[in-house]
Amino acid sequence: NAGVTQTPKFQVLKTGQSMTLQCAQDMNHEYMSWYRQDPGMGLRLIHYSVGAGITDQGEVPNGYNVSRSTTEDFPLRLLSAAPSQTSVYFCASSPGGPYSGNTIYFGEGSWLTVV
Amino acid sequence: AQKVTQAQTEISVVEKEDVTLDCVYETRDTTYYLFWYKQPPSGELVFLIRRNSFDEQNEISGRYSWNFQKSTSSFNFTITASQVVDSAVYFCALSEVNTNAGKSTFGDGTTLTVKP
């Protein structure tokens, strides 16, 4: 059981470049989300999705785009990378909808450096 | 708006000592979920516990115990007889009941170092 799979694990980008962080889950979870973790800080929600075709912004959405064309995949796009986007990115999924306190399953993280 | 405060940035103890990690939260909701996660040096996030705001019973799991006090908006985590393998960053998180747990607010974490 693969769980939540993120790729790549490490990436170095130049300022202004674009890239996509991939996230896939094989648990048929409705809910998926992207967080970023900066040094000395907790996770902050970037974008989330409550199901295929539905996405919404989290706490820090600027500079990122997402789409959810299938239940399994939730890619995160950086259109024009900036040094401020240097961070560790975590994708997460969880079953159920609202009123669900179900466990969140996290990917292993993607370390992104923008130079 | 929700907020989670972990006032202890870093804690260092010697093995076998007991240690308590504090978590204080703010929410306007009367029902919510609270979580603790562990992030070891390898970087992954490990789920430890979920608590529904309706349930104020304390919970014990092996060397881990959690004290939830709604009156003081606190959800503290105690490790008894700490071990070197407990060294990690610990995060407290909060989610509203009318959203999914995947939309959680995290504290900034407490870095626990257990020395042999």
CSV table of N, CA and C in Angstrom, one decimal, chain A residues 36-107:
chain,number,residue,atom,x,y,z
A,36,ARG,N,3.0,23.8,3.4
A,36,ARG,CA,4.4,24.1,3.4
A,36,ARG,C,4.9,24.2,4.8
A,37,GLN,N,6.2,23.8,5.0
A,37,GLN,CA,6.8,23.9,6.3
A,37,GLN,C,8.1,24.7,6.2
A,38,ASP,N,8.1,25.9,6.8
A,38,ASP,CA,9.4,26.7,6.8
A,38,ASP,C,10.1,26.4,8.1
A,39,PRO,N,11.4,26.7,8.1
A,39,PRO,CA,12.2,26.4,9.3
A,39,PRO,C,11.6,27.0,10.6
A,40,GLY,N,11.5,26.2,11.6
A,40,GLY,CA,11.0,26.7,12.9
A,40,GLY,C,9.6,27.0,13.0
A,41,MET,N,8.9,26.6,11.9
A,41,MET,CA,7.4,26.8,11.9
A,41,MET,C,6.7,25.5,11.7
A,42,GLY,N,5.4,25.7,12.0
A,42,GLY,CA,4.5,24.5,11.7
A,42,GLY,C,4.1,24.5,10.2
A,43,LEU,N,3.2,23.6,9.9
A,43,LEU,CA,2.7,23.5,8.6
A,43,LEU,C,1.6,24.6,8.3
A,44,ARG,N,1.7,25.2,7.1
A,44,ARG,CA,0.7,26.1,6.7
A,44,ARG,C,0.0,25.6,5.5
A,45,LEU,N,-1.3,25.7,5.5
A,45,LEU,CA,-2.1,25.2,4.4
A,45,LEU,C,-2.0,26.1,3.2
A,46,ILE,N,-1.7,25.5,2.0
A,46,ILE,CA,-1.6,26.3,0.8
A,46,ILE,C,-2.9,26.2,0.0
A,47,HIS,N,-3.3,25.0,-0.4
A,47,HIS,CA,-4.5,24.7,-1.1
A,47,HIS,C,-5.1,23.4,-0.7
A,48,TYR,N,-6.3,23.2,-0.8
A,48,TYR,CA,-6.9,21.9,-0.5
A,48,TYR,C,-8.1,21.6,-1.5
A,49,SER,N,-8.5,20.4,-1.5
A,49,SER,CA,-9.5,19.9,-2.4
A,49,SER,C,-10.4,18.9,-1.6
A,50,VAL,N,-11.7,19.1,-1.8
A,50,VAL,CA,-12.7,18.2,-1.1
A,50,VAL,C,-13.2,17.1,-2.1
A,51,GLY,N,-12.6,17.1,-3.3
A,51,GLY,CA,-13.0,16.1,-4.2
A,51,GLY,C,-12.6,16.5,-5.6
A,52,ALA,N,-12.7,15.5,-6.5
A,52,ALA,CA,-12.3,15.8,-7.9
A,52,ALA,C,-13.1,17.0,-8.5
A,53,GLY,N,-12.3,17.9,-9.1
A,53,GLY,CA,-12.9,19.1,-9.7
A,53,GLY,C,-13.2,20.3,-8.7
A,54,ILE,N,-12.9,20.1,-7.4
A,54,ILE,CA,-13.1,21.1,-6.4
A,54,ILE,C,-11.9,21.4,-5.7
A,55,THR,N,-11.4,22.7,-5.7
A,55,THR,CA,-10.3,23.1,-5.0
A,55,THR,C,-10.6,24.5,-4.3
A,56,ASP,N,-9.8,24.8,-3.3
A,56,ASP,CA,-10.0,26.1,-2.6
A,56,ASP,C,-8.7,26.5,-2.0
A,57,GLN,N,-8.6,27.8,-1.7
A,57,GLN,CA,-7.3,28.3,-1.1
A,57,GLN,C,-7.2,28.1,0.4
A,58,GLY,N,-6.0,27.9,0.8
A,58,GLY,CA,-5.7,27.8,2.2
A,58,GLY,C,-5.2,29.1,2.7
A,59,GLU,N,-4.3,29.0,3.7
A,59,GLU,CA,-3.7,30.2,4.4
A,59,GLU,C,-2.7,31.0,3.5
A,60,VAL,N,-1.9,30.3,2.7
A,60,VAL,CA,-0.8,30.9,2.0
A,60,VAL,C,-0.9,30.5,0.5
A,61,PRO,N,-1.9,30.8,-0.3
A,61,PRO,CA,-2.0,30.3,-1.6
A,61,PRO,C,-1.2,31.1,-2.7
A,62,ASN,N,-0.8,32.3,-2.4
A,62,ASN,CA,-0.2,33.1,-3.4
A,62,ASN,C,1.1,32.4,-4.0
A,63,GLY,N,1.1,32.4,-5.4
A,63,GLY,CA,2.3,31.8,-6.1
A,63,GLY,C,2.1,30.4,-6.4
A,64,TYR,N,1.0,29.8,-6.0
A,64,TYR,CA,0.7,28.4,-6.3
A,64,TYR,C,-0.6,28.2,-7.0
A,65,ASN,N,-0.6,27.2,-7.8
A,65,ASN,CA,-1.9,26.7,-8.4
A,65,ASN,C,-2.1,25.2,-8.2
A,66,VAL,N,-3.3,24.8,-8.1
A,66,VAL,CA,-3.6,23.4,-8.0
A,66,VAL,C,-4.8,23.0,-8.9
A,67,SER,N,-4.9,21.8,-9.2
A,67,SER,CA,-6.1,21.2,-9.9
A,67,SER,C,-6.3,19.8,-9.4
A,68,ARG,N,-7.5,19.4,-9.5
A,68,ARG,CA,-7.9,18.0,-9.1
A,68,ARG,C,-8.8,17.4,-10.1
A,69,SER,N,-8.1,16.8,-11.1
A,69,SER,CA,-8.9,16.2,-12.2
A,69,SER,C,-9.3,14.8,-11.9
A,70,THR,N,-8.6,14.1,-11.0
A,70,THR,CA,-9.0,12.8,-10.5
A,70,THR,C,-8.9,12.7,-9.0
A,71,THR,N,-9.5,11.7,-8.5
A,71,THR,CA,-9.5,11.5,-7.0
A,71,THR,C,-8.1,11.3,-6.5
A,72,GLU,N,-7.3,10.6,-7.4
A,72,GLU,CA,-6.0,10.2,-6.9
A,72,GLU,C,-4.9,11.2,-6.9
A,73,ASP,N,-5.0,12.2,-7.8
A,73,ASP,CA,-3.9,13.1,-8.0
A,73,ASP,C,-4.2,14.6,-7.6
A,74,PHE,N,-3.2,15.2,-7.1
A,74,PHE,CA,-3.4,16.6,-6.7
A,74,PHE,C,-2.1,17.4,-6.8
A,75,PRO,N,-1.7,17.7,-8.0
A,75,PRO,CA,-0.4,18.4,-8.3
A,75,PRO,C,-0.4,19.9,-7.8
A,76,LEU,N,0.7,20.3,-7.4
A,76,LEU,CA,0.9,21.7,-7.0
A,76,LEU,C,1.9,22.4,-7.9
A,77,ARG,N,1.5,23.5,-8.5
A,77,ARG,CA,2.3,24.2,-9.5
A,77,ARG,C,2.8,25.5,-9.0
A,78,LEU,N,4.1,25.7,-9.2
A,78,LEU,CA,4.7,26.9,-9.0
A,78,LEU,C,5.0,27.6,-10.3
A,79,LEU,N,4.3,28.7,-10.6
A,79,LEU,CA,4.4,29.2,-12.0
A,79,LEU,C,5.6,30.0,-12.2
A,80,SER,N,6.1,30.7,-11.2
A,80,SER,CA,7.3,31.5,-11.3
A,80,SER,C,8.0,31.5,-10.0
A,81,ALA,N,8.9,30.6,-9.8
A,81,ALA,CA,9.5,30.3,-8.4
A,81,ALA,C,10.2,31.5,-7.9
A,82,ALA,N,10.1,31.8,-6.6
A,82,ALA,CA,10.7,32.8,-5.9
A,82,ALA,C,11.5,32.3,-4.7
A,83,PRO,N,12.6,32.9,-4.3
A,83,PRO,CA,13.3,32.4,-3.1
A,83,PRO,C,12.4,32.2,-1.9
A,84,SER,N,11.4,33.0,-1.7
A,84,SER,CA,10.5,32.9,-0.6
A,84,SER,C,9.7,31.6,-0.6
A,85,GLN,N,9.7,30.9,-1.7
A,85,GLN,CA,9.1,29.6,-1.8
A,85,GLN,C,10.0,28.4,-1.5
A,86,THR,N,11.2,28.7,-1.1
A,86,THR,CA,12.1,27.7,-0.5
A,86,THR,C,11.5,27.1,0.7
A,87,SER,N,11.2,25.8,0.7
A,87,SER,CA,10.4,25.3,1.9
A,87,SER,C,10.4,23.7,1.7
A,88,VAL,N,9.8,23.1,2.7
A,88,VAL,CA,9.5,21.7,2.5
A,88,VAL,C,8.0,21.6,2.3
A,89,TYR,N,7.6,20.9,1.3
A,89,TYR,CA,6.2,20.8,1.0
A,89,TYR,C,5.6,19.4,1.3
A,90,PHE,N,4.5,19.4,2.0
A,90,PHE,CA,3.8,18.1,2.3
A,90,PHE,C,2.5,18.0,1.7
A,91,CYS,N,2.2,16.9,1.0
A,91,CYS,CA,0.9,16.6,0.5
A,91,CYS,C,0.2,15.7,1.5
A,92,ALA,N,-1.1,15.8,1.7
A,92,ALA,CA,-1.8,15.0,2.6
A,92,ALA,C,-3.1,14.6,2.0
A,93,SER,N,-3.6,13.5,2.5
A,93,SER,CA,-5.0,13.1,2.2
A,93,SER,C,-5.7,12.5,3.4
A,94,SER,N,-7.0,12.6,3.3
A,94,SER,CA,-7.8,12.0,4.4
A,94,SER,C,-9.2,11.6,3.9
A,95,PRO,N,-9.7,10.6,4.5
A,95,PRO,CA,-11.0,10.1,4.1
A,95,PRO,C,-12.2,11.0,4.6
A,96,GLY,N,-13.3,10.9,4.0
A,96,GLY,CA,-14.5,11.5,4.5
A,96,GLY,C,-14.5,13.0,4.1
A,97,GLY,N,-15.6,13.6,4.5
A,97,GLY,CA,-15.8,15.0,4.2
A,97,GLY,C,-15.9,15.8,5.5
A,98,PRO,N,-16.7,16.8,5.5
A,98,PRO,CA,-16.9,17.6,6.7
A,98,PRO,C,-17.4,16.8,7.8
A,99,TYR,N,-17.2,17.2,9.0
A,99,TYR,CA,-17.5,16.5,10.2
A,99,TYR,C,-16.7,15.2,10.4
A,100,SER,N,-15.6,15.2,9.7
A,100,SER,CA,-14.7,14.1,9.8
A,100,SER,C,-13.4,14.4,10.4
A,101,GLY,N,-13.1,13.8,11.6
A,101,GLY,CA,-11.9,14.1,12.2
A,101,GLY,C,-10.9,13.0,11.9
A,102,ASN,N,-11.1,12.4,10.7
A,102,ASN,CA,-10.2,11.3,10.4
A,102,ASN,C,-8.8,11.6,10.3
A,103,THR,N,-8.0,10.6,10.4
A,103,THR,CA,-6.5,10.8,10.4
A,103,THR,C,-6.1,11.3,9.1
A,104,ILE,N,-5.1,12.2,9.1
A,104,ILE,CA,-4.5,12.8,7.9
A,104,ILE,C,-3.3,11.9,7.6
A,105,TYR,N,-3.2,11.5,6.3
A,105,TYR,CA,-2.0,10.7,5.9
A,105,TYR,C,-1.1,11.7,5.1
A,106,PHE,N,0.1,11.8,5.5
A,106,PHE,CA,1.0,12.7,4.9
A,106,PHE,C,2.0,12.0,4.0
A,107,GLY,N,2.4,12.7,2.9
A,107,GLY,CA,3.5,12.2,2.1
A,107,GLY,C,4.8,12.4,2.8
